[in-house]
Tab-separated table of C-alpha atoms in Angstrom:
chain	number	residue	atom	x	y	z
A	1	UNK	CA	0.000	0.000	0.000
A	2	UNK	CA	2.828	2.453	0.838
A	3	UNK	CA	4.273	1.716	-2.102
A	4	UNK	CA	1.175	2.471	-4.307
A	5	UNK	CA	0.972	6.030	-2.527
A	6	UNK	CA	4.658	6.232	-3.222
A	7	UNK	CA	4.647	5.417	-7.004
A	8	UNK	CA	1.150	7.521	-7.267
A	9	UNK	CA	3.177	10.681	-5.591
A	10	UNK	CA	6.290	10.749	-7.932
A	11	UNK	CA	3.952	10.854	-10.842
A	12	UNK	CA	2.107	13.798	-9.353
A	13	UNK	CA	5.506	15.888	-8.651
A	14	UNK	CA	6.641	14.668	-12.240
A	15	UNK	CA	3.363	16.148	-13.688
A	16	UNK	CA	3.465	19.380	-11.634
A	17	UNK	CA	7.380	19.836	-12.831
A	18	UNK	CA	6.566	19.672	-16.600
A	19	UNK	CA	3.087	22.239	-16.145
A	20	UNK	CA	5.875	24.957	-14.110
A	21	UNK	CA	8.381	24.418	-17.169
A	22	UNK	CA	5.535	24.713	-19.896
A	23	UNK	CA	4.434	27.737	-18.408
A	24	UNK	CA	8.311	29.312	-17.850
A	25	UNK	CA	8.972	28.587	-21.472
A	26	UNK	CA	5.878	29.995	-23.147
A	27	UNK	CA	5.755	33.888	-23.320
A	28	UNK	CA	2.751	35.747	-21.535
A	29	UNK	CA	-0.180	36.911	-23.393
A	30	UNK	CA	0.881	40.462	-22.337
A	31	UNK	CA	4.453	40.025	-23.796
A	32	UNK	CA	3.068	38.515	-27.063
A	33	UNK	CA	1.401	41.896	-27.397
A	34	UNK	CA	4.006	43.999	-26.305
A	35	UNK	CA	6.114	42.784	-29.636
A	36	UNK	CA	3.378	42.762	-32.143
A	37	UNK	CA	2.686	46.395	-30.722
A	38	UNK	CA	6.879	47.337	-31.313
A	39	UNK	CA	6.764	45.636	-34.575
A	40	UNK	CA	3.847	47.583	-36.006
A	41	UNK	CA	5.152	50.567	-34.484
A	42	UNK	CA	8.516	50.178	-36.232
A	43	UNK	CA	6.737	49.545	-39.323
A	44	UNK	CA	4.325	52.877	-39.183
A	45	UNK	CA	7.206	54.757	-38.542
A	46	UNK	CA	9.311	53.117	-41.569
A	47	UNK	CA	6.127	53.949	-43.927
A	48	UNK	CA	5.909	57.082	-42.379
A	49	UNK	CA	9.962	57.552	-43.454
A	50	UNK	CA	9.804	56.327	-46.552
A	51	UNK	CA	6.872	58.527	-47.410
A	52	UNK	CA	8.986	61.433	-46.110
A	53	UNK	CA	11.652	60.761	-48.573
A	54	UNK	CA	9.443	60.013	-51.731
A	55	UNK	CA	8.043	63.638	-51.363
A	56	UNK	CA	11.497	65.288	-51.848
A	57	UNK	CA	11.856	65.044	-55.357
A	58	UNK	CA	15.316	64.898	-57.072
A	59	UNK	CA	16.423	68.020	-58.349
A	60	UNK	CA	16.987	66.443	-61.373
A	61	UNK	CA	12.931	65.040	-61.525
A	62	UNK	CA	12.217	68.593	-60.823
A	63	UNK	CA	13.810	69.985	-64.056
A	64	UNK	CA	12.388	66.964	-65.954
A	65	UNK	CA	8.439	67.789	-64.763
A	66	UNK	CA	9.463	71.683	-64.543
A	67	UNK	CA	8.405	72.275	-61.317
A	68	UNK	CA	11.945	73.928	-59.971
A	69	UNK	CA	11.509	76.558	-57.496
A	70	UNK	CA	13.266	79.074	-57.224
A	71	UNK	CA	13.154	79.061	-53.052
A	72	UNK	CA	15.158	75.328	-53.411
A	73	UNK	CA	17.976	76.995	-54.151
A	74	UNK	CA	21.341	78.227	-51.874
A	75	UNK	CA	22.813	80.480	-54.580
A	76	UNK	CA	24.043	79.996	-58.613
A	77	UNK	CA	27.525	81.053	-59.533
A	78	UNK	CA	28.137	82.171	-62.790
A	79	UNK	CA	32.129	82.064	-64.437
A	80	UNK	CA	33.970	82.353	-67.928
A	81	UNK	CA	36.598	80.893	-69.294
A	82	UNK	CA	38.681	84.218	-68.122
A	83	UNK	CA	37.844	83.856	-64.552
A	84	UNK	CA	35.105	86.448	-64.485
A	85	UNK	CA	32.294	85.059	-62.078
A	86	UNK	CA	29.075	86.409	-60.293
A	87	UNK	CA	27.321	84.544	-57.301
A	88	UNK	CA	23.491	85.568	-56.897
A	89	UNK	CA	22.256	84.387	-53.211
A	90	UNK	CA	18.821	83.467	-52.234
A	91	UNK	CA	19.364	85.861	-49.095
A	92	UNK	CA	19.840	88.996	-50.758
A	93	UNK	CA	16.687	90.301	-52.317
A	94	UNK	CA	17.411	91.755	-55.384
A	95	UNK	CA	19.730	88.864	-55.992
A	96	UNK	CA	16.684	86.645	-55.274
A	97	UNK	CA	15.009	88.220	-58.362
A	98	UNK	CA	17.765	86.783	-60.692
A	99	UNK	CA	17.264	83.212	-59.252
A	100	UNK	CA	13.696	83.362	-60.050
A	101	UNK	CA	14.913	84.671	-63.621
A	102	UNK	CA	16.852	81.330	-64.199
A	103	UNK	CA	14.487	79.213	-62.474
A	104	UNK	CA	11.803	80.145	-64.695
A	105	UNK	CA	13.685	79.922	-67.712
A	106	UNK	CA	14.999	76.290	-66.989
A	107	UNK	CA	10.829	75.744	-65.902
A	108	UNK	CA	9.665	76.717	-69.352
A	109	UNK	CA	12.725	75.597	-71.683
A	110	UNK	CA	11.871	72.330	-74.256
A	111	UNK	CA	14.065	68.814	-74.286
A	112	UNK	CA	15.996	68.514	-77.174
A	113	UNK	CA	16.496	64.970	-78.485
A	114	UNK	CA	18.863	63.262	-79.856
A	115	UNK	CA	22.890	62.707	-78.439
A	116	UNK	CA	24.200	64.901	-76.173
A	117	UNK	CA	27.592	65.678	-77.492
A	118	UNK	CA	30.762	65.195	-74.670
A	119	UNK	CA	30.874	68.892	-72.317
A	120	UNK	CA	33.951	70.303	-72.255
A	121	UNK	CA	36.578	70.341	-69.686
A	122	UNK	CA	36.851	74.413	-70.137
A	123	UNK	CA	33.446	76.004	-71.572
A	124	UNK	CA	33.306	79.363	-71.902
A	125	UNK	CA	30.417	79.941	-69.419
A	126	UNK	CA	29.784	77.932	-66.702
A	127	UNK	CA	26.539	78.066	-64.376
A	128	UNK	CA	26.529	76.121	-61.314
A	129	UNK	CA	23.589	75.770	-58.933
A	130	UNK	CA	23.644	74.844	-55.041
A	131	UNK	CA	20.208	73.914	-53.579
A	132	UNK	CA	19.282	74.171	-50.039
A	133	UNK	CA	19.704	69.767	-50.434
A	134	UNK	CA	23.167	70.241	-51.279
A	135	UNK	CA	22.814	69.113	-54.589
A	136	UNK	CA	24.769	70.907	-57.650
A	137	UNK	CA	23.599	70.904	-60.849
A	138	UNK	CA	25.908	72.497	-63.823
A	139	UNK	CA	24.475	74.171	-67.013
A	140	UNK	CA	26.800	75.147	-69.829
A	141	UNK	CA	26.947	75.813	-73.748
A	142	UNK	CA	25.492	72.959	-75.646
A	143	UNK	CA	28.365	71.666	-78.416
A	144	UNK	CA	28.367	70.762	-81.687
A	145	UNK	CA	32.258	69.238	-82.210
A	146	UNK	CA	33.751	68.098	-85.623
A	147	UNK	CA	36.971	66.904	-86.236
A	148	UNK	CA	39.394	69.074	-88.672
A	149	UNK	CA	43.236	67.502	-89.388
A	150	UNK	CA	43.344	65.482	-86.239
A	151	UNK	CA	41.885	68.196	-83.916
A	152	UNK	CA	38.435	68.407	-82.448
A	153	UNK	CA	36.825	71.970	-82.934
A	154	UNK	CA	33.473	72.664	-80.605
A	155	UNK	CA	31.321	75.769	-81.468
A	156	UNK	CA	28.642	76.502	-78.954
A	157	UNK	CA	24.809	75.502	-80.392
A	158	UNK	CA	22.752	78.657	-80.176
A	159	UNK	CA	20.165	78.437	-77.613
A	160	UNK	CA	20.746	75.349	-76.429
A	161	UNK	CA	22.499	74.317	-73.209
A	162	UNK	CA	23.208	71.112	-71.693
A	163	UNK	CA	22.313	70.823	-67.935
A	164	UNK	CA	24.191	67.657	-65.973
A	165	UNK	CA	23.465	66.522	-62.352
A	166	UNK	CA	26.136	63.938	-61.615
A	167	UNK	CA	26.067	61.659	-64.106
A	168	UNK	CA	23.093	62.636	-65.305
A	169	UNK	CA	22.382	65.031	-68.594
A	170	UNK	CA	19.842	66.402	-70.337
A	171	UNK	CA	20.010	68.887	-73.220
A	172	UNK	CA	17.616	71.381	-73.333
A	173	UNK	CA	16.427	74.805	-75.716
A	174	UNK	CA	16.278	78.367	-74.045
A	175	UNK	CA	17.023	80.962	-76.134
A	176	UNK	CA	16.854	83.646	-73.260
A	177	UNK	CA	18.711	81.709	-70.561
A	178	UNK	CA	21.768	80.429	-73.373
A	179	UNK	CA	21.879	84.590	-73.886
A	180	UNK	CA	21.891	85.189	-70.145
A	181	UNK	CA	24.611	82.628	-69.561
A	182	UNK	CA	26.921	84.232	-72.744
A	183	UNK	CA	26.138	87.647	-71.593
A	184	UNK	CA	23.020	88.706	-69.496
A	185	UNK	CA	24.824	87.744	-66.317
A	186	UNK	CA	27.514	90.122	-66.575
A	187	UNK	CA	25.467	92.983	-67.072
A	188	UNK	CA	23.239	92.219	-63.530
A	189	UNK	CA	22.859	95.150	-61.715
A	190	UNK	CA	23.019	95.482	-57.715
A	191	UNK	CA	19.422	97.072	-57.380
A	192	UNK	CA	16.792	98.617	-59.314
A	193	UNK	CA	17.075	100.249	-62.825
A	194	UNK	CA	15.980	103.361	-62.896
A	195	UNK	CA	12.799	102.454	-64.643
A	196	UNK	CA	12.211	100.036	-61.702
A	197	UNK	CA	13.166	102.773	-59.304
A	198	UNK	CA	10.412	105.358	-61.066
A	199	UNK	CA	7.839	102.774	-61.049
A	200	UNK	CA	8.431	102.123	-57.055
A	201	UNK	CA	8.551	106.147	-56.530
A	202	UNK	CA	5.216	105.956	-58.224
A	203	UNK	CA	3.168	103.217	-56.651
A	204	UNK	CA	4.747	104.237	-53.228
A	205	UNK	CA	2.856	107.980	-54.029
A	206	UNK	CA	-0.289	106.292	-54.667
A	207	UNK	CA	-0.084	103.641	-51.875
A	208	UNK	CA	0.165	106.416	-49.430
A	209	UNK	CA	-3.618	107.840	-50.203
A	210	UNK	CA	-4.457	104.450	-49.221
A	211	UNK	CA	-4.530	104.756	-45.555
A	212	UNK	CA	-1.835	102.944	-43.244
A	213	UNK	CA	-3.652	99.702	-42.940
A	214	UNK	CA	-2.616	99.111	-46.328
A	215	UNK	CA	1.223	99.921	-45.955
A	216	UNK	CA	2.318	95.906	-46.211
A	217	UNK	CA	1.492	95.556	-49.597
A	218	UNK	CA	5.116	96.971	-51.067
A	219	UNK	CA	6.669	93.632	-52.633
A	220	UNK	CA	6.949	93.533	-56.420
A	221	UNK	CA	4.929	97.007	-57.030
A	222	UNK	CA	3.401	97.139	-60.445
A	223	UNK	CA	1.887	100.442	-61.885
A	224	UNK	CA	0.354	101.075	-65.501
A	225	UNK	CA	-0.483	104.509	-66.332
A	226	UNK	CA	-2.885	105.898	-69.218
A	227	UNK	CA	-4.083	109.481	-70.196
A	228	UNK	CA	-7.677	109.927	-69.882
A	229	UNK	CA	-9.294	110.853	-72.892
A	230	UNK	CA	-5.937	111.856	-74.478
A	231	UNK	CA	-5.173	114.730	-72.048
A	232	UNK	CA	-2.135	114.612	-70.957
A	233	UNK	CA	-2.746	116.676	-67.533
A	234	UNK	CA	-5.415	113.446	-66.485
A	235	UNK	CA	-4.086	110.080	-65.979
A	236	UNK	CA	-5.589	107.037	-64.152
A	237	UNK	CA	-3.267	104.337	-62.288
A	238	UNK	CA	-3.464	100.903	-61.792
A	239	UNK	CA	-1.406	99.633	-59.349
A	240	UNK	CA	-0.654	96.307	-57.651
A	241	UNK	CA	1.357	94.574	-55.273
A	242	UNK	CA	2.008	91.704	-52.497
A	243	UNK	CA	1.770	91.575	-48.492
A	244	UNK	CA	5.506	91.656	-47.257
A	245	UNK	CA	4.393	89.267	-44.385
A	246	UNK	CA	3.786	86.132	-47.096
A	247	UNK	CA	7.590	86.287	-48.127
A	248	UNK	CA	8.127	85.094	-44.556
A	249	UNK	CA	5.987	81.875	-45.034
A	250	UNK	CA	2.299	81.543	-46.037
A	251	UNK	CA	-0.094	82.743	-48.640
A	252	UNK	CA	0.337	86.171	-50.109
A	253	UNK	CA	-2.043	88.191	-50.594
A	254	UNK	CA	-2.489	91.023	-53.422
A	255	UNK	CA	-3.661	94.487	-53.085
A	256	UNK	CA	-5.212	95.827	-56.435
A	257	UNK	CA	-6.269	99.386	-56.784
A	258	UNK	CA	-6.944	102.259	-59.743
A	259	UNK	CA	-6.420	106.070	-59.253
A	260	UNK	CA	-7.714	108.951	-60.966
A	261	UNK	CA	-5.392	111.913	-61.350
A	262	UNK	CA	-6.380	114.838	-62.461
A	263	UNK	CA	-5.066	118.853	-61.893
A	264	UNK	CA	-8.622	119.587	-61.756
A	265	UNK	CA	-10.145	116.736	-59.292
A	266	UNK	CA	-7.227	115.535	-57.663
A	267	UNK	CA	-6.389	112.042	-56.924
A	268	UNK	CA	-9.787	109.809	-56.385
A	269	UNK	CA	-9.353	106.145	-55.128
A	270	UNK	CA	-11.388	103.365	-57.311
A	271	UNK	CA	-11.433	99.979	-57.407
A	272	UNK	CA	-9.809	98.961	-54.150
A	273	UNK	CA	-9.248	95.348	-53.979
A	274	UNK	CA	-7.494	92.499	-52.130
A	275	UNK	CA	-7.601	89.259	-53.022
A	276	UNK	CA	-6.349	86.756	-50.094
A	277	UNK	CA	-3.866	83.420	-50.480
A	278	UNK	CA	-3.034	83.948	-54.198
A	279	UNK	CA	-1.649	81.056	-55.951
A	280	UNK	CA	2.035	80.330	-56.214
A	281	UNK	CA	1.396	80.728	-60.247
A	282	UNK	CA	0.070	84.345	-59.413
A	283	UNK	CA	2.627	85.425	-57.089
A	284	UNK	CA	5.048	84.577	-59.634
A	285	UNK	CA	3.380	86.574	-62.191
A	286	UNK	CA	3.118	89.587	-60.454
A	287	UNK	CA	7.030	89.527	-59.400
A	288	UNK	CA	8.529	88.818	-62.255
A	289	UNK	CA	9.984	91.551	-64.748
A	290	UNK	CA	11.054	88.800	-67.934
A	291	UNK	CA	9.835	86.770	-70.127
């Protein structure tokens, strides 16, 4: 009999042994959760990553879809074979307004097909552009080269240039930014022209009849003038212009407004407009002085 209980009690402490060890070697319900919690996490977060980084578009994609802007850029450096060189910063206002210049030439230039011909080592004009990603993209002279009695002779194609990221190239047509990199760029002044300077003078005469709640709207002033009826002592002005506050982030909004001067009525005040959160595509219009 005590040998029954005996052999009965070993297999009760054998079974109670291997239940302890199951349960020491299986993870909890709680910690099962904890990982598949983690392990989602660290996948959100790598979608939210990768999402992040498909939404900063190559330079290179940019130029390709022409949807550059001008505020992705550090600064563009411009040289010639003689060392002569210009650097036009994003920081310095009227400097800005040559960066949009480029920008909008390279946004509205056509893709020329066909094989790009080998740049050259020296070309005589160089543009180089730093972006705010630290990519540098190069634009020079597109080539035609022929070889004459063992020698290869390159004459620059008109209006074309070839732009190159890396080792990445494109050749494009722009007659007006293949004449700014031969010669425009050298002839950039460090302000206003004097017709720019007038047509400030003019729109900041008019903008003062305004009233002070309308002070703000200074950036990229554009006036048109016409005689009324022919008469030289009436005119009436239209004038318009952005918020200075949007170039600090935001929307801009434009002020829009017409004037009647006359020596016999005075200045009357028509018109008065502003339209709020203007469009990129409007704000671009109304700044820029080329074509």
């Amino acid at each position: 009999m005590k040998k029954k209980f005996y052999v009965l009690f070993c297999v009760l402490f054998l079974v109670n042994i291997a239940i302890v060890f199951a349960k020491q070697d299986a993870p909890s319900q709680g910690f099962i959760r904890k990982n598949d919690f983690n392990g989602n996490l660290m996948n959100l977060s790598n979608q939210m990553a990768e999402a992040k980084k498909n939404t900063n578009q190559p330079t290179f994609e940019q130029l390709m879809t022409h949807s550059l802007e001008h505020n992705d850029i550090q600064y563009i450096k411009v040289e010639n074979d003689s060392g002569l060189q210009r650097v036009f910063s994003i920081n310095d206002g009227f400097q800005e307004r040559v960066l949009r210049k480029v920008v909008y030439w390279l946004n509205n230039s056509d893709r020329v097909n066909g094989t790009i011909e080998a740049t050259l080592d020296n070309p005589s004009n160089k543009l180089t552009i730093k972006m705010t990603n630290d990519e540098v993209i190069t634009i020079e002279p597109a080539y035609t080269c022929v070889v004459d009695n063992k020698r290869n002779i390159c004459t620059a194609k008109e209006g074309e240039i070839i732009v190159s990221e890396n080792s990445q190239k494109v050749r494009l047509k722009s007659q007006s930014l293949y004449d700014w990199l031969m010669v425009g760029w050298r002839k950039e002044v460090d302000g206003l022209t004097k017709e720019e300077l007038l047509e400030e003078a003019l729109y900041s005469r008019y903008l003062s009849h305004l009233g002070p709640s309308y002070a703000e709207f200074f950036m990229c002033p554009k006036i048109k003038i016409e005689p009324i009826d022919g008469d030289p002592r009436r005119h009436l002005i239209y004038g318009s212009a952005l918020n200075y506050s949007g170039h600090h982030g935001g929307d801009y909004n434009k002020l829009t407004f017409s004037v009647s001067d006359s020596n016999l009525t005075g200045l009357q005040v028509t018109n008065l407009k502003i339209k709020k959160h203007i469009s990129p595509e409007e704000s671009e219009i109304q700044c820029r002085t080329f074509e």
